Coordinates of C-alpha atoms (C1' of nucleotides) in Angstrom, one line a residue:
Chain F
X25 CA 0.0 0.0 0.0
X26 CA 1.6 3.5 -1.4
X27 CA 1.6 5.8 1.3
X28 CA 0.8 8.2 -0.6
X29 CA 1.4 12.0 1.1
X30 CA -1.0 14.7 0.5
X31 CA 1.6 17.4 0.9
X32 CA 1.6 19.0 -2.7
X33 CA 3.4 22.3 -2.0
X34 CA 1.4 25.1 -4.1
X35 CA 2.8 28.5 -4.6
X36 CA -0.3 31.1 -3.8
X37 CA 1.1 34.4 -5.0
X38 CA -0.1 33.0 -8.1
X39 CA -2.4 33.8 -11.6
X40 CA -5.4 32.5 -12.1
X41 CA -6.3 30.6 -15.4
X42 CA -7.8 33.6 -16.7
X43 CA -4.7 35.9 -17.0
X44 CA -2.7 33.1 -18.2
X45 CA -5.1 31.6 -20.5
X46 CA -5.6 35.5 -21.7
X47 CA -2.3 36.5 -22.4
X48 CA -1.6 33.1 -24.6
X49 CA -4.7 34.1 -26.5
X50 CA -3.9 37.6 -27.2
X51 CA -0.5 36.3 -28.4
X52 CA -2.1 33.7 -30.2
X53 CA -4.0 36.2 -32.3
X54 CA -1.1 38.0 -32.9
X55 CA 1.3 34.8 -34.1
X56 CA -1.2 33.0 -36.2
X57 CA -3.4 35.7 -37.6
X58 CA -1.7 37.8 -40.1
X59 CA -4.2 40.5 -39.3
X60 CA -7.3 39.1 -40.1
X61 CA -9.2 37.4 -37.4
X62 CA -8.8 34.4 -35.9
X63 CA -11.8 32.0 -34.3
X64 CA -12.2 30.8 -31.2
X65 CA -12.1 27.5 -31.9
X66 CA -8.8 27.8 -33.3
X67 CA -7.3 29.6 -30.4
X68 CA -8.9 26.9 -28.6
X69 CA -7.7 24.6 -30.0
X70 CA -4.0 25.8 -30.3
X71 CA -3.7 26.6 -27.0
X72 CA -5.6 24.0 -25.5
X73 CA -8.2 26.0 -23.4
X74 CA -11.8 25.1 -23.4
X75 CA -13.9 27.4 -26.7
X76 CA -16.6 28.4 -23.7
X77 CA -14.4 30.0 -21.1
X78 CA -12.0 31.3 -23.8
X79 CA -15.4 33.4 -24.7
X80 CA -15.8 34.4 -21.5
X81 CA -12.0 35.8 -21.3
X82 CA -12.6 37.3 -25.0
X83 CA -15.4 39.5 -23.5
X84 CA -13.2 41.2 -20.9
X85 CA -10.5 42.3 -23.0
X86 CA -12.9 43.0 -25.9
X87 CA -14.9 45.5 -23.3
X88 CA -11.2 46.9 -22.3
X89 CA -10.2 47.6 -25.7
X90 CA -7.8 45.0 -26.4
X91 CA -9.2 43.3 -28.9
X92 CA -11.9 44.1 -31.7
X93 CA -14.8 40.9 -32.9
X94 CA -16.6 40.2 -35.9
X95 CA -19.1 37.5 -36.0
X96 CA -20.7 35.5 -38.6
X97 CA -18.9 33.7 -41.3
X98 CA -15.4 34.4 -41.4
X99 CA -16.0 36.5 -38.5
X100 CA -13.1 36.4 -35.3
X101 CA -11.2 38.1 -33.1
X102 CA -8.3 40.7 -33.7
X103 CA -5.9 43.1 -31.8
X104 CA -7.6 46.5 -31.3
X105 CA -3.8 48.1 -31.8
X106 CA 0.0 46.9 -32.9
X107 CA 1.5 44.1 -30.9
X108 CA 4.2 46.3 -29.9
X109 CA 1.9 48.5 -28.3
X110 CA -0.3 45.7 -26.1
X111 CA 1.3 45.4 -22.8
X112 CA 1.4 41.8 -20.9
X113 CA 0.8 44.1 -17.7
X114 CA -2.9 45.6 -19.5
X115 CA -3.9 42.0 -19.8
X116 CA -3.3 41.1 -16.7
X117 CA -5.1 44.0 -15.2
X118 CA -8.3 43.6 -17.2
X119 CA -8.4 39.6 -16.4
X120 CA -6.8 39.6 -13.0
X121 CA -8.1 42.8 -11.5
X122 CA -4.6 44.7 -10.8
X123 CA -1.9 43.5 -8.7
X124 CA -2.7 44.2 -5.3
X125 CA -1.1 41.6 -3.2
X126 CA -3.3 42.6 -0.5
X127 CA -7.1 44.3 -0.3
X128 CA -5.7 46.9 2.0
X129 CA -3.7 48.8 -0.3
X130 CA -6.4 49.9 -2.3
X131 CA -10.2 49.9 -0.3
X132 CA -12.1 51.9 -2.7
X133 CA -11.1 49.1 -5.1
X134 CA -11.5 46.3 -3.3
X135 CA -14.4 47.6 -1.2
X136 CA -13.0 46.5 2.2
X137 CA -11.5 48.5 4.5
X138 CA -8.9 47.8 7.4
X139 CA -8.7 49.8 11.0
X140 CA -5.3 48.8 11.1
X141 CA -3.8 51.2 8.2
X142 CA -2.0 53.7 10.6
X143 CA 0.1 51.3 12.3
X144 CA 0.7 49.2 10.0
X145 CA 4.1 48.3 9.0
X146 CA 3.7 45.7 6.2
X147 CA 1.1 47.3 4.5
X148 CA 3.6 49.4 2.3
X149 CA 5.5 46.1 1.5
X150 CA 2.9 44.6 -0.1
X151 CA 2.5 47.8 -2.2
X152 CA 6.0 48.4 -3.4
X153 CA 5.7 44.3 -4.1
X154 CA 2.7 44.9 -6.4
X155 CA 4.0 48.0 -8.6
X156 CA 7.0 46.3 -9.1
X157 CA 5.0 43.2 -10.2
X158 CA 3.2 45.5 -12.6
X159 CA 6.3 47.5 -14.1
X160 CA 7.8 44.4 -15.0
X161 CA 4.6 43.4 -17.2
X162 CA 4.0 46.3 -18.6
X163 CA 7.3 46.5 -19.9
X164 CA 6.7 43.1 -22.1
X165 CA 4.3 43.6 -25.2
X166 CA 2.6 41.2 -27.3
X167 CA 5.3 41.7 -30.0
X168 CA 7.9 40.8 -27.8
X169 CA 6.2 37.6 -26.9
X170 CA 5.9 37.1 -31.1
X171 CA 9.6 37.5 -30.9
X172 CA 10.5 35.1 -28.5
X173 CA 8.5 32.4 -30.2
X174 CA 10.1 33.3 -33.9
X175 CA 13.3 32.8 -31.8
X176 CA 11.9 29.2 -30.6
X177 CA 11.0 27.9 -33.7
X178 CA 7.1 28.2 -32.5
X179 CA 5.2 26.9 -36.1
X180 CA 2.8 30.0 -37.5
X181 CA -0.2 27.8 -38.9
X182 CA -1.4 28.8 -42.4
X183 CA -4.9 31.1 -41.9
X184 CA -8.3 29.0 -43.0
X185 CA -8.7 31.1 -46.0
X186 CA -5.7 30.2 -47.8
X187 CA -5.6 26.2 -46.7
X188 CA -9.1 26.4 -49.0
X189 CA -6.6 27.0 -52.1
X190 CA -4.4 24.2 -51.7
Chain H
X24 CA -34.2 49.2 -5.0
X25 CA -30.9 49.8 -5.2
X26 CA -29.4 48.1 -8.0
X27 CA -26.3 46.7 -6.5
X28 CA -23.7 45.5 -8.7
X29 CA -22.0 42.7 -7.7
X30 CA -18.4 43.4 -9.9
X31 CA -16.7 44.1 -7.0
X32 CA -13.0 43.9 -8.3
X33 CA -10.4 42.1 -6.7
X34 CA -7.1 41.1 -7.2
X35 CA -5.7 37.8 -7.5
X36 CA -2.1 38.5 -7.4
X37 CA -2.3 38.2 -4.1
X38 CA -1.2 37.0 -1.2
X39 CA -3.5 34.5 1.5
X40 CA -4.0 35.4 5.3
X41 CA -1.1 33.3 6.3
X42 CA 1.4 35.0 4.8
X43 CA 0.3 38.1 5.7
X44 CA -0.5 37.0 9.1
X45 CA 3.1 35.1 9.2
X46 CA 4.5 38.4 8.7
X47 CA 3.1 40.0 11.0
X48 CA 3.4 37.8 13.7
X49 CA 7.1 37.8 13.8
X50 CA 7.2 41.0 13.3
X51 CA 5.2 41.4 16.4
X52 CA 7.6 38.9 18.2
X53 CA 10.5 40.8 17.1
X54 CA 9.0 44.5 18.6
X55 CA 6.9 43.7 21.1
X56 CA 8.8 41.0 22.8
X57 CA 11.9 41.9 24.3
X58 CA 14.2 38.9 23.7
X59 CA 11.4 37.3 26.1
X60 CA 8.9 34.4 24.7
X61 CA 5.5 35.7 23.3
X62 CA 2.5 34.3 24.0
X63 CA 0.0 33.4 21.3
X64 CA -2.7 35.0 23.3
X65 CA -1.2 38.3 22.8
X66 CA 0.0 38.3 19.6
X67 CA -3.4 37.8 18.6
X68 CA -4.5 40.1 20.8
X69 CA -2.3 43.0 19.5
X70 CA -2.4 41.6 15.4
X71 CA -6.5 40.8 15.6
X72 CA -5.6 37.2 14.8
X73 CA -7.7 34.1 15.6
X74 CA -4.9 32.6 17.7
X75 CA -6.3 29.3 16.9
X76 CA -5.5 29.7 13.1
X77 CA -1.9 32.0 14.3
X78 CA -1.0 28.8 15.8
X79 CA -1.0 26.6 12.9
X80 CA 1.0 29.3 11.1
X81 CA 3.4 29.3 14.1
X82 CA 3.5 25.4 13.4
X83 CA 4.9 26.0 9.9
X84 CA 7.5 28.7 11.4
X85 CA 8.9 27.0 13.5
X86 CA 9.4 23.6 11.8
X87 CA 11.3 26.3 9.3
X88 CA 13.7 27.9 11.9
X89 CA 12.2 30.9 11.5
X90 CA 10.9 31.2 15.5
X91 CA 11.2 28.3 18.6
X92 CA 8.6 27.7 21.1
X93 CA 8.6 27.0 24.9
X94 CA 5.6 25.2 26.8
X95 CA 4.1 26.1 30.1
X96 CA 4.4 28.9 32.3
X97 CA 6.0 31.7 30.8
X98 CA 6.5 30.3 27.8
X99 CA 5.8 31.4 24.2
X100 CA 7.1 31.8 21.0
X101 CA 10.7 33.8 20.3
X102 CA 12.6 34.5 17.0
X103 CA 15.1 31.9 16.1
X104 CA 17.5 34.3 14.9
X105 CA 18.1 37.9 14.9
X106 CA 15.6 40.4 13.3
X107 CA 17.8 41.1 11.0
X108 CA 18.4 38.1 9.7
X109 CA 15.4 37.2 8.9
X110 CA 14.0 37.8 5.6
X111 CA 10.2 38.4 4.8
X112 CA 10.7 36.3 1.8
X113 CA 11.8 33.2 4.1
X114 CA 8.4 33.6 5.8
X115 CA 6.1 34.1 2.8
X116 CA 8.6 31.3 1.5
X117 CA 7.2 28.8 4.2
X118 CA 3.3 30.1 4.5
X119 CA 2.7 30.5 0.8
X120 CA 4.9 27.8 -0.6
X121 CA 6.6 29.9 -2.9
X122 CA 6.9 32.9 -5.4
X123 CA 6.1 30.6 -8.7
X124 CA 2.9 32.8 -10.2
X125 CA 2.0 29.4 -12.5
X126 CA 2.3 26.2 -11.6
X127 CA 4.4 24.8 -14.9
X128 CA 7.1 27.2 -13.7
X129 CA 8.4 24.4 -11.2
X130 CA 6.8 21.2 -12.3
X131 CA 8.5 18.5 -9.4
X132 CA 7.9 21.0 -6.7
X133 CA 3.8 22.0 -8.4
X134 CA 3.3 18.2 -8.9
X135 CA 2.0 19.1 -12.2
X136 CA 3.3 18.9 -16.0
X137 CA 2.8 20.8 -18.7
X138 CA 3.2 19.2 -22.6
X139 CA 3.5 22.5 -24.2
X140 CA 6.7 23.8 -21.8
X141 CA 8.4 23.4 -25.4
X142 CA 6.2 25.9 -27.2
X143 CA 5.4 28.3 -24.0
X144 CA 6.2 31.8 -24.4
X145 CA 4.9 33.0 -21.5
X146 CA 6.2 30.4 -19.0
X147 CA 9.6 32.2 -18.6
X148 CA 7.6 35.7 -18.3
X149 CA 5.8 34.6 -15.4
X150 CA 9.4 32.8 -14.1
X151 CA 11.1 35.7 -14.1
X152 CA 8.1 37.7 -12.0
X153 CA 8.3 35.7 -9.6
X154 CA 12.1 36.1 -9.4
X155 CA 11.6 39.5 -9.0
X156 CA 8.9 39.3 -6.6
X157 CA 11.2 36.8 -4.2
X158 CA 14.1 39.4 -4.7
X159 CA 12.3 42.1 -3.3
X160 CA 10.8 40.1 -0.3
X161 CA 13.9 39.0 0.4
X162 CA 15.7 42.4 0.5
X163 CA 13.4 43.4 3.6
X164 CA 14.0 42.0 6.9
X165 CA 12.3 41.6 10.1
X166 CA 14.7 44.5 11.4
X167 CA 13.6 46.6 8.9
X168 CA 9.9 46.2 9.6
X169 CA 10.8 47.3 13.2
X170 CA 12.7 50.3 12.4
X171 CA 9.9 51.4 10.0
X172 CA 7.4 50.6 12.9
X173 CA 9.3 52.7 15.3
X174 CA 9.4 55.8 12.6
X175 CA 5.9 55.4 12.0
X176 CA 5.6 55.9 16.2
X177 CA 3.6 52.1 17.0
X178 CA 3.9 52.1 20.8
X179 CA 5.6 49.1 22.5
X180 CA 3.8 47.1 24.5
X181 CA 5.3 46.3 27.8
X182 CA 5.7 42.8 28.4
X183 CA 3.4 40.9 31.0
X184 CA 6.2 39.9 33.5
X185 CA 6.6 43.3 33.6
X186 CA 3.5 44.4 34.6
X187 CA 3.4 42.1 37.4
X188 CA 5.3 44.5 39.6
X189 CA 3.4 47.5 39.0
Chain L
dG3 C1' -35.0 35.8 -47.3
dT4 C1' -33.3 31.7 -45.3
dC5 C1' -29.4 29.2 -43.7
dT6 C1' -25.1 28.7 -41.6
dT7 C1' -21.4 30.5 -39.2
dT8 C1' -19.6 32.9 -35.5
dC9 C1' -19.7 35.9 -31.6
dT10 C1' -22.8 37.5 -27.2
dT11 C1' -25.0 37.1 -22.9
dG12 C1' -26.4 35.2 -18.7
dA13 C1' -27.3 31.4 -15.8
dC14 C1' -25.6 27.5 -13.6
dT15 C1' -22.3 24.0 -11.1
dA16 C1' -18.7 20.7 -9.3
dA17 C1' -14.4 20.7 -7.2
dC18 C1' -11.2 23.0 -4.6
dT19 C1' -9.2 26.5 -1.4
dT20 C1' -9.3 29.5 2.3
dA21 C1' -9.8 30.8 6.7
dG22 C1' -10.9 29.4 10.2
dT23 C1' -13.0 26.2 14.8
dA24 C1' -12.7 22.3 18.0
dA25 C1' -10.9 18.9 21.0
dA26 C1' -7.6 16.1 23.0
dT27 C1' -2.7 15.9 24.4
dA28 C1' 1.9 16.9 26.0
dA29 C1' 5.3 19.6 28.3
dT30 C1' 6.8 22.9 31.8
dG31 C1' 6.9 25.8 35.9
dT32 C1' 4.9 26.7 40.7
Chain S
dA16 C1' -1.1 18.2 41.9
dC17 C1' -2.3 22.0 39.2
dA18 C1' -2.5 25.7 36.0
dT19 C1' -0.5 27.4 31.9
dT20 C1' 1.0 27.2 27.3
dA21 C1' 2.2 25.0 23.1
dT22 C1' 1.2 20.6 19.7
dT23 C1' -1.3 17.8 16.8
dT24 C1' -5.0 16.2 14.2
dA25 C1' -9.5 16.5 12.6
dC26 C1' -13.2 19.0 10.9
dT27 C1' -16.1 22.7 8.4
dA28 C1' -18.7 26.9 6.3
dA29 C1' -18.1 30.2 2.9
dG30 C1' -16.2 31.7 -1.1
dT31 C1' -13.6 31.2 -5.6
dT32 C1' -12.2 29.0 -9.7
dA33 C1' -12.7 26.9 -13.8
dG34 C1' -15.4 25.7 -16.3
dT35 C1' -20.4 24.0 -18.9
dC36 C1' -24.9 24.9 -21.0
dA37 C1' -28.5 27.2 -23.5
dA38 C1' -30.7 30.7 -26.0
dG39 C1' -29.9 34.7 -28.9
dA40 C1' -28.1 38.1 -32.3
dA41 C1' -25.4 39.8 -36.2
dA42 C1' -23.3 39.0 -40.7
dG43 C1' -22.3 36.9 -44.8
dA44 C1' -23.4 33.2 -48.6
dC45 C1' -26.7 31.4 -51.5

DNA sequence: GTCTTTCTTGACTAACTTAGTAAATAATGT
DNA sequence: ACATTATTTACTAAGTTAGTCAAGAAAGAC
């Protein structure tokens, strides 16, 4: 009999599927459409994340200006402006909510407030912690991301509308 | 009727109570104890902890090196090492399980795999946030905490043996 | 103008995590 | 012996996540 230990170490200061899965999409658009749109079911199924809650996702950073649809038949998604000038960090904020480590940095936002503010020390940490967190991703774009996977040898797939010719 | 919204924004780059807690706690060890033990009871007291749930963050400090406990009488919890030589990162470290924002980042610690690590673009984006983040928790110590606490004017308490004799 | 494709919107849910509570026990000092 | 304080293990309610499901609306093809 394995004994077998439920002691999985998870790390907490973490991203939720929704950033994560948001940012490959967005990059995903960018790589594999050349400009025109790209469906849902092909992010979906490039990336691997369920069509429904990719929808979901698409409707945040569509409302945030991110990316631009078109439905019916050859309908899709596209980037609302250049890769080079969508920011990691912007994603993140629309799908994540910001990057508060804690609710007491920011209680209008988070709608909770905390008695403790005036004395407390760590309070400030958690700040600095979260604007560096957001510097850093704002100072990746889309484009870069495009550029790193050039640099991998990441495979563009051929659009739909031209695999109709061959 | 009010039509309340219920899109209260929060942010999930964040970190859970028992980090924050953690934190706090030796902190409070650190500048309200005097080299003495500390009681749970007052800690929690002072912090507005549960000290039932301070306790089992204790647990995880302790088994880390971070604090050392005494039964009975007089006894309590002290820092294991000087303020400042303790880092805030070692604590979050040991109550949040790490600075990894994504899982894949660390597969043998996360348990988890991930087929496309080949193909990832953003894997090494969210890496290197949390390297940041763990660099800047790290940089901060207990000592620092109580020098900033002392600046910012939080009284001391006096410790109970103390106030015995009054 | 009907049909198909594709996005849009809102409701719903199972599994998991968080933030604790509770109870019995063991060590230590008086 | 007794009171005090930490230790360990088990348990739980509420909330969040990561989706699924279903009905609808716009746009183009025929």
């Amino acid at each position: 009999m394995t004994n077998l230990v439920n002691n999985v170490i998870f790390s907490f200061m973490r991203l939720s599927t929704k950033s994560r899965y948001g940012v490959r999409a967005v990059f995903d658009i960018s790589y594999h459409g050349g400009g025109d749109g790209v469906q849902v079911k092909d992010i979906a199924r490039r990336q691997e994340i369920s069509p429904r809650y990719l929808e979901q996702i698409f409707q945040k950073l569509r409302d945030a200006g991110i990316i631009t649809s078109k439905r019916g038949p050859q309908g899709g998604y596209s980037l609302a402006r250049k890769p080079q000038n969508i920011k990691v960090g912007e994603i993140i904020r629309v799908t994540e909510g910001g990057f508060d480590p804690v609710f007491c940095i920011n209680p209008e936002k988070s709608g909770k407030h905390c008695d403790r503010i005036a004395e407390c020390v760590t309070r400030l940490i958690w700040k600095e912690a979260g604007e560096k967190l957001e510097d850093f991703f704002d100072s990746v774009t889309i484009q870069d991301l495009c550029d790193r996977a050039e640099r991998l040898g990441v495979q563009k797939e051929q659009d739909r509308s031209s695999m109709y010719y061959i």
